[in-house]
Amino acid sequence: MGRMEAAVVGLGKMGSALARRLLDRGLAVTVYNRHPEAAADLVRAGASAAPRLADVWLGARVAMSFLADDEALTQVYLGSGGLVESAPQGAVLVEMSTVSPVASGAVARAATQRGLHYVRCPVSGNPGVLSAGELTLIVSGDDASVQAARPYLEHVGPRLYHVGSQEEARVVKLAVNAMLAASAQMLAETITLTEASGVPRAVFLDVLAGSAMGSPFVRYKTPSLLERRYDATFTTAMLLKDLRLAEDVAASARAPMPVTEVVTQLAEASCDEGLGDLDFIALLPHLQKLAGRPTDIPLS
Ligand SMILES: NC(=O)c1ccc[n+]([C@@H]2O[C@H](COP(=O)([O-])OP(=O)(O)OC[C@H]3O[C@@H](n4cnc5c(N)ncnc54)[C@H](OP(=O)(O)O)[C@@H]3O)[C@@H](O)[C@H]2O)c1
């Protein structure tokens, strides 16, 4: 049997980690990014770069994408020369970004009309988690499409939750990120509270990790919180995007999300303060400033 072939579209933090993971697992990988320079390191590692989006189908029948937002999704999938228009019949589209059910639904309809498999597969984790093959995959789509995608997804995530046949995975992912945002805000609040009361951060985080509130999230954020590092695995701007999407879904579902509304305002204020490109845990320096306390990083 020949090597499994896959295309990866969107070579930002997550897409680059995905392409590298698939290469490490022995797949033949074709990559495409709007700004092609992002492909250079991956080509050196053995990937083939497609000069145009439609060319990804020369090397693969399965394309996996990690794109910033609804606008990027719509351009890449539904634009002229985009993935839906150019895909060969029976091709498999595995869309892994965090986007709205509305934008994803439009892609689903176009893909179905062309006889393509469309799998929504937003993920929980970050580039490091992806590189370790430990992503949590939240999947929706019809059984045949999910079955077709499964051998590829098994290379990146040991946990695959098939939660429905349509846009359910998009909603579940937004719900998870609403929890993530509230947890990040609570970490910021409790670190600020305990430090203001003279408890060293390392002591508090140690107690938290050992408490009923200890979680993978608290554990993986601990080293950067101790080192006051704010380089992004997932930016504050992306978190704000997800909170706004969650609010839209909540409005359509008539599901009150009062905590999410407050965290959205705090994330907006953090972005306005210039923290949008930093890691989303930059909710902490924003709160430190509100508290009139020394901030982990200089703020204007
Ligand atoms: N980072 C995480 O920890 C994490 C975890 C779970 C889920 N996610 C989700 O995964 C997705 C990607 O996140 P990321 O952190 O990898 O983001 P990122 O580093 O900002 O990468 C965004 C990607 O989208 C592409 N893009 C943006 N606008 C585009 C457009 N109009 N047309 C074509 N391509 C466009 C960018 O291409 P250019 O290079 O050309 O700009 C880049 O490849 C997001 O939906 C995010 O919410 C991220």
Coordinates of C-alpha atoms and ligand atoms in Angstrom, one line a residue:
M1 CA 0.0 0.0 0.0
G2 CA 1.2 3.5 -0.8
R3 CA 1.7 6.3 1.8
M4 CA -1.4 8.0 3.0
E5 CA -1.7 11.5 1.5
A6 CA -3.3 14.5 3.1
A7 CA -3.4 18.3 2.4
V8 CA -3.2 20.9 5.1
V9 CA -4.6 24.3 4.3
G10 CA -3.8 27.3 6.6
L11 CA -0.3 27.2 8.1
G12 CA -0.7 29.3 11.2
K13 CA 0.1 28.0 14.6
M14 CA -2.3 25.1 14.5
G15 CA -2.0 24.2 10.8
S16 CA 1.8 24.2 10.8
A17 CA 1.7 21.9 13.9
L18 CA -0.8 19.6 12.1
A19 CA 1.3 19.4 8.9
R20 CA 4.4 18.6 10.9
R21 CA 2.6 16.0 12.9
L22 CA 1.3 14.2 9.8
L23 CA 4.8 14.3 8.3
D24 CA 6.3 12.8 11.5
R25 CA 3.7 10.1 11.2
G26 CA 4.9 9.2 7.7
L27 CA 2.1 10.7 5.6
A28 CA 2.8 12.5 2.3
V29 CA 1.7 16.0 3.0
T30 CA 0.8 18.8 0.6
V31 CA 0.5 22.3 2.2
Y32 CA -1.1 25.6 1.2
N33 CA -1.2 29.0 2.9
R34 CA -2.5 32.3 1.6
H35 CA 1.0 33.8 2.3
P36 CA 3.2 31.1 0.9
E37 CA 6.3 31.9 2.9
A38 CA 4.6 30.1 5.9
A39 CA 5.3 26.8 4.0
A40 CA 9.1 27.1 3.8
D41 CA 10.0 25.2 7.0
L42 CA 7.5 22.5 6.2
V43 CA 8.9 22.0 2.7
R44 CA 12.3 21.6 4.2
A45 CA 10.8 19.0 6.5
G46 CA 9.4 17.0 3.4
A47 CA 6.1 18.6 2.6
S48 CA 5.1 19.6 -1.0
A49 CA 3.8 23.2 -1.4
A50 CA 0.8 23.7 -3.6
P51 CA 1.2 27.0 -5.5
R52 CA -2.6 27.5 -5.7
L53 CA -5.3 26.3 -3.4
A54 CA -6.9 24.1 -6.1
D55 CA -3.5 22.3 -6.5
V56 CA -3.7 20.6 -3.1
W57 CA -5.9 18.0 -4.9
L58 CA -3.0 17.0 -7.1
G59 CA -1.4 15.3 -4.0
A60 CA -4.4 14.3 -1.9
R61 CA -8.1 13.4 -1.6
V62 CA -8.4 14.6 2.0
A63 CA -7.8 18.2 2.9
M64 CA -7.7 19.4 6.5
S65 CA -7.9 23.1 7.4
F66 CA -7.1 25.4 10.3
L67 CA -8.2 28.9 9.4
A68 CA -8.6 32.0 11.5
D69 CA -12.3 32.8 11.3
D70 CA -15.5 32.8 9.3
E71 CA -14.2 35.1 6.7
A72 CA -11.2 32.9 6.0
L73 CA -13.4 29.8 6.0
T74 CA -15.7 31.4 3.4
Q75 CA -12.9 32.5 1.2
V76 CA -11.0 29.3 1.3
Y77 CA -14.0 27.0 0.8
L78 CA -16.5 28.9 -1.2
G79 CA -14.3 31.4 -3.1
S80 CA -13.5 31.1 -6.8
G81 CA -10.9 28.3 -7.1
G82 CA -11.7 27.4 -3.5
L83 CA -11.7 23.9 -1.9
V84 CA -15.3 23.1 -2.7
E85 CA -15.2 24.2 -6.3
S86 CA -11.9 22.5 -7.1
A87 CA -12.3 19.2 -5.2
P88 CA -12.6 15.9 -7.0
Q89 CA -15.9 14.1 -6.4
G90 CA -15.8 12.0 -3.2
A91 CA -13.0 14.1 -1.7
V92 CA -13.0 14.6 2.1
L93 CA -13.0 18.1 3.7
V94 CA -12.0 18.1 7.3
E95 CA -12.5 21.6 8.7
M96 CA -10.8 22.1 12.1
S97 CA -11.1 25.8 12.8
T98 CA -13.3 27.4 15.4
V99 CA -16.0 29.1 13.3
S100 CA -19.7 29.8 13.5
P101 CA -22.4 27.2 12.7
V102 CA -23.8 29.6 10.1
A103 CA -20.6 29.9 8.1
S104 CA -19.9 26.2 8.4
G105 CA -23.5 25.4 7.4
A106 CA -23.0 27.3 4.1
V107 CA -19.9 25.2 3.4
A108 CA -21.8 22.0 4.2
R109 CA -24.5 22.8 1.7
A110 CA -22.1 23.6 -1.1
A111 CA -20.0 20.5 -0.3
T112 CA -23.1 18.3 -0.3
Q113 CA -24.2 19.7 -3.7
R114 CA -20.9 18.7 -5.2
G115 CA -20.9 15.2 -3.7
L116 CA -18.0 15.9 -1.2
H117 CA -17.6 14.6 2.3
Y118 CA -17.6 17.5 4.8
V119 CA -16.5 16.8 8.4
R120 CA -16.6 19.6 11.0
C121 CA -13.8 18.9 13.4
P122 CA -13.0 21.8 15.8
V123 CA -10.5 20.8 18.4
S124 CA -9.6 21.4 22.0
G125 CA -5.9 21.8 22.7
N126 CA -3.1 24.0 21.4
P127 CA -0.1 23.6 19.0
G128 CA 1.9 21.7 21.6
V129 CA -0.9 19.3 22.4
L130 CA -1.4 18.8 18.7
S131 CA 2.4 18.0 18.2
A132 CA 2.1 15.4 21.0
G133 CA -0.9 13.8 19.2
E134 CA -3.1 14.6 22.1
L135 CA -5.8 16.8 20.6
T136 CA -9.4 16.4 21.6
L137 CA -11.5 16.2 18.4
I138 CA -15.1 17.3 18.4
V139 CA -16.7 16.0 15.2
S140 CA -20.0 16.3 13.4
G141 CA -21.0 15.0 10.0
D142 CA -22.7 12.0 8.5
D143 CA -21.4 8.6 9.4
A144 CA -19.8 7.9 6.0
S145 CA -17.9 11.2 6.0
V146 CA -16.6 10.7 9.6
Q147 CA -15.6 7.2 8.7
A148 CA -13.6 8.5 5.7
A149 CA -11.8 11.1 7.9
R150 CA -11.2 8.8 10.9
P151 CA -7.9 7.2 9.7
Y152 CA -6.4 10.8 9.3
L153 CA -7.8 12.1 12.6
E154 CA -6.3 9.1 14.5
H155 CA -2.9 10.6 13.8
V156 CA -3.7 13.7 15.8
G157 CA -6.1 12.9 18.5
P158 CA -6.8 9.9 20.7
R159 CA -10.2 11.3 21.7
L160 CA -12.8 11.7 19.0
Y161 CA -16.3 12.7 20.0
H162 CA -18.9 12.3 17.2
V163 CA -21.6 14.6 18.5
G164 CA -24.0 14.9 15.6
S165 CA -24.6 14.9 11.9
Q166 CA -24.7 18.7 11.2
E167 CA -23.3 21.8 13.0
E168 CA -23.3 20.3 16.5
A169 CA -19.5 20.2 16.8
R170 CA -19.3 24.0 16.2
V171 CA -21.6 24.7 19.1
V172 CA -19.9 22.2 21.4
K173 CA -16.5 23.8 20.7
L174 CA -17.8 27.3 21.4
A175 CA -19.3 26.0 24.7
V176 CA -15.9 24.5 25.6
N177 CA -14.2 27.8 24.8
A178 CA -16.7 29.8 26.9
M179 CA -15.6 27.5 29.8
L180 CA -11.9 28.1 28.8
A181 CA -12.4 31.9 28.8
A182 CA -14.2 31.9 32.2
S183 CA -11.4 29.6 33.6
A184 CA -8.7 32.0 32.3
Q185 CA -10.5 34.9 33.8
M186 CA -10.9 33.1 37.2
L187 CA -7.2 32.2 37.1
A188 CA -6.4 35.9 36.6
E189 CA -8.7 36.9 39.4
T190 CA -7.5 34.4 41.9
I191 CA -3.8 35.0 41.1
T192 CA -4.4 38.8 41.6
L193 CA -6.3 38.2 44.9
T194 CA -3.7 35.8 46.4
E195 CA -0.7 37.9 45.3
A196 CA -2.4 41.0 46.7
S197 CA -2.6 39.1 50.0
G198 CA 1.1 38.1 50.0
V199 CA 0.8 34.5 48.7
P200 CA 3.5 33.8 46.1
R201 CA 2.1 32.8 42.7
A202 CA 4.0 29.4 42.8
V203 CA 2.4 28.5 46.1
F204 CA -1.1 29.4 44.9
L205 CA -0.7 27.5 41.6
D206 CA 0.6 24.5 43.4
V207 CA -2.4 24.4 45.8
L208 CA -4.8 25.0 42.8
A209 CA -3.3 22.1 40.8
G210 CA -3.8 19.8 43.8
S211 CA -7.3 21.0 44.6
A212 CA -10.6 19.9 43.1
M213 CA -10.1 22.7 40.6
G214 CA -6.8 21.3 39.3
S215 CA -7.2 20.7 35.6
P216 CA -5.2 20.0 32.5
F217 CA -5.7 23.7 31.7
V218 CA -4.3 24.9 35.1
R219 CA -1.4 22.5 34.7
Y220 CA -0.4 23.5 31.2
K221 CA -0.7 27.3 31.9
T222 CA 1.4 27.0 35.1
P223 CA 4.9 27.2 33.6
S224 CA 4.2 30.4 31.5
L225 CA 2.3 32.0 34.4
L226 CA 5.3 31.4 36.6
E227 CA 7.8 32.8 34.0
R228 CA 5.4 35.7 33.1
R229 CA 5.6 34.5 29.5
Y230 CA 2.8 35.8 27.2
D231 CA 3.9 34.5 23.8
A232 CA 0.7 33.1 22.3
T233 CA -0.3 29.5 21.7
F234 CA -3.8 31.0 21.3
T235 CA -4.2 34.7 21.2
T236 CA -6.6 37.0 23.2
A237 CA -8.0 38.2 19.8
M238 CA -8.9 34.6 18.9
L239 CA -10.5 34.1 22.3
L240 CA -12.6 37.2 21.8
K241 CA -13.6 35.9 18.4
D242 CA -14.9 32.7 20.0
L243 CA -16.7 34.5 22.8
R244 CA -18.5 36.6 20.3
L245 CA -19.5 33.5 18.3
A246 CA -20.7 31.9 21.5
E247 CA -22.8 34.9 22.3
D248 CA -24.4 34.7 18.8
V249 CA -25.2 31.0 19.2
A250 CA -26.6 31.7 22.7
A251 CA -28.9 34.5 21.3
S252 CA -30.3 32.1 18.7
A253 CA -30.7 29.3 21.2
R254 CA -32.2 31.7 23.8
A255 CA -29.7 30.4 26.3
P256 CA -28.5 33.0 28.8
M257 CA -24.7 33.3 29.2
P258 CA -24.2 36.1 31.7
V259 CA -20.7 35.1 32.7
T260 CA -19.6 34.8 29.1
E261 CA -20.9 38.4 28.5
V262 CA -18.7 39.7 31.3
V263 CA -15.7 37.8 30.1
T264 CA -16.3 39.0 26.6
Q265 CA -16.2 42.6 27.8
L266 CA -12.9 41.9 29.7
A267 CA -11.4 40.3 26.6
E268 CA -12.5 43.3 24.5
A269 CA -10.8 45.7 27.0
S270 CA -7.6 43.5 26.9
C271 CA -7.6 43.7 23.1
D272 CA -8.2 47.5 23.2
E273 CA -5.2 47.7 25.5
G274 CA -3.0 46.2 22.8
L275 CA -2.9 42.6 24.2
G276 CA -4.8 41.0 21.3
D277 CA -1.7 39.3 19.8
L278 CA -0.5 37.9 23.2
D279 CA -1.6 34.7 24.7
F280 CA -5.2 34.8 26.0
I281 CA -3.9 34.5 29.6
A282 CA -3.2 38.3 29.1
L283 CA -6.5 38.7 30.8
L284 CA -4.2 38.7 33.9
P285 CA -2.1 41.8 33.2
H286 CA -5.3 43.6 32.2
L287 CA -6.8 42.7 35.6
Q288 CA -3.6 43.6 37.4
K289 CA -3.8 47.1 35.9
L290 CA -7.5 47.4 36.9
A291 CA -6.4 46.5 40.4
G292 CA -3.6 49.1 40.4
R293 CA -1.0 46.4 41.0
P294 CA 2.3 45.8 39.2
T295 CA 1.6 44.2 35.9
D296 CA 3.5 41.0 34.6
I297 CA 4.3 42.9 31.4
P298 CA 4.6 46.6 30.6
L299 CA 1.2 48.0 29.6
S300 CA 0.6 51.4 28.1
Ligands
LIG1 N1 -4.0 28.3 18.7 C1 -4.7 27.4 19.4 O1 -4.3 27.0 20.5 C2 -6.1 26.9 18.9 C3 -6.7 25.8 19.6 C4 -7.9 25.3 19.1 C5 -8.5 25.9 18.0 N2 -7.9 27.0 17.4 C6 -8.6 27.5 16.2 O2 -7.9 27.1 15.1 C7 -7.9 28.2 14.1 C8 -6.5 28.6 13.7 O3 -5.9 29.1 14.9 P1 -4.3 29.5 14.9 O4 -3.9 29.8 16.3 O5 -3.5 28.5 14.1 O6 -4.4 30.9 14.1 P2 -3.2 31.7 13.3 O7 -1.9 31.2 13.8 O8 -3.6 33.1 13.4 O9 -3.4 31.2 11.8 C9 -4.5 31.6 11.0 C10 -4.5 31.0 9.6 O10 -5.6 31.4 8.9 C11 -5.2 31.9 7.6 N3 -6.1 33.0 7.1 C12 -6.5 34.1 7.8 N4 -7.3 34.8 7.1 C13 -7.4 34.2 5.9 C14 -8.1 34.5 4.7 N5 -8.9 35.5 4.6 N6 -7.9 33.6 3.6 C15 -7.1 32.6 3.7 N7 -6.4 32.2 4.9 C16 -6.6 33.0 5.9 C17 -3.8 32.5 7.9 O11 -3.1 32.7 6.7 P3 -1.9 33.8 6.6 O12 -0.7 33.2 7.2 O13 -1.8 34.0 5.1 O14 -2.4 35.0 7.3 C18 -3.2 31.4 8.8 O15 -2.8 30.3 8.0 C19 -8.8 29.3 14.7 O16 -10.1 29.2 14.3 C20 -8.6 29.1 16.2 O17 -9.7 29.6 16.9 C21 -6.7 27.5 17.8

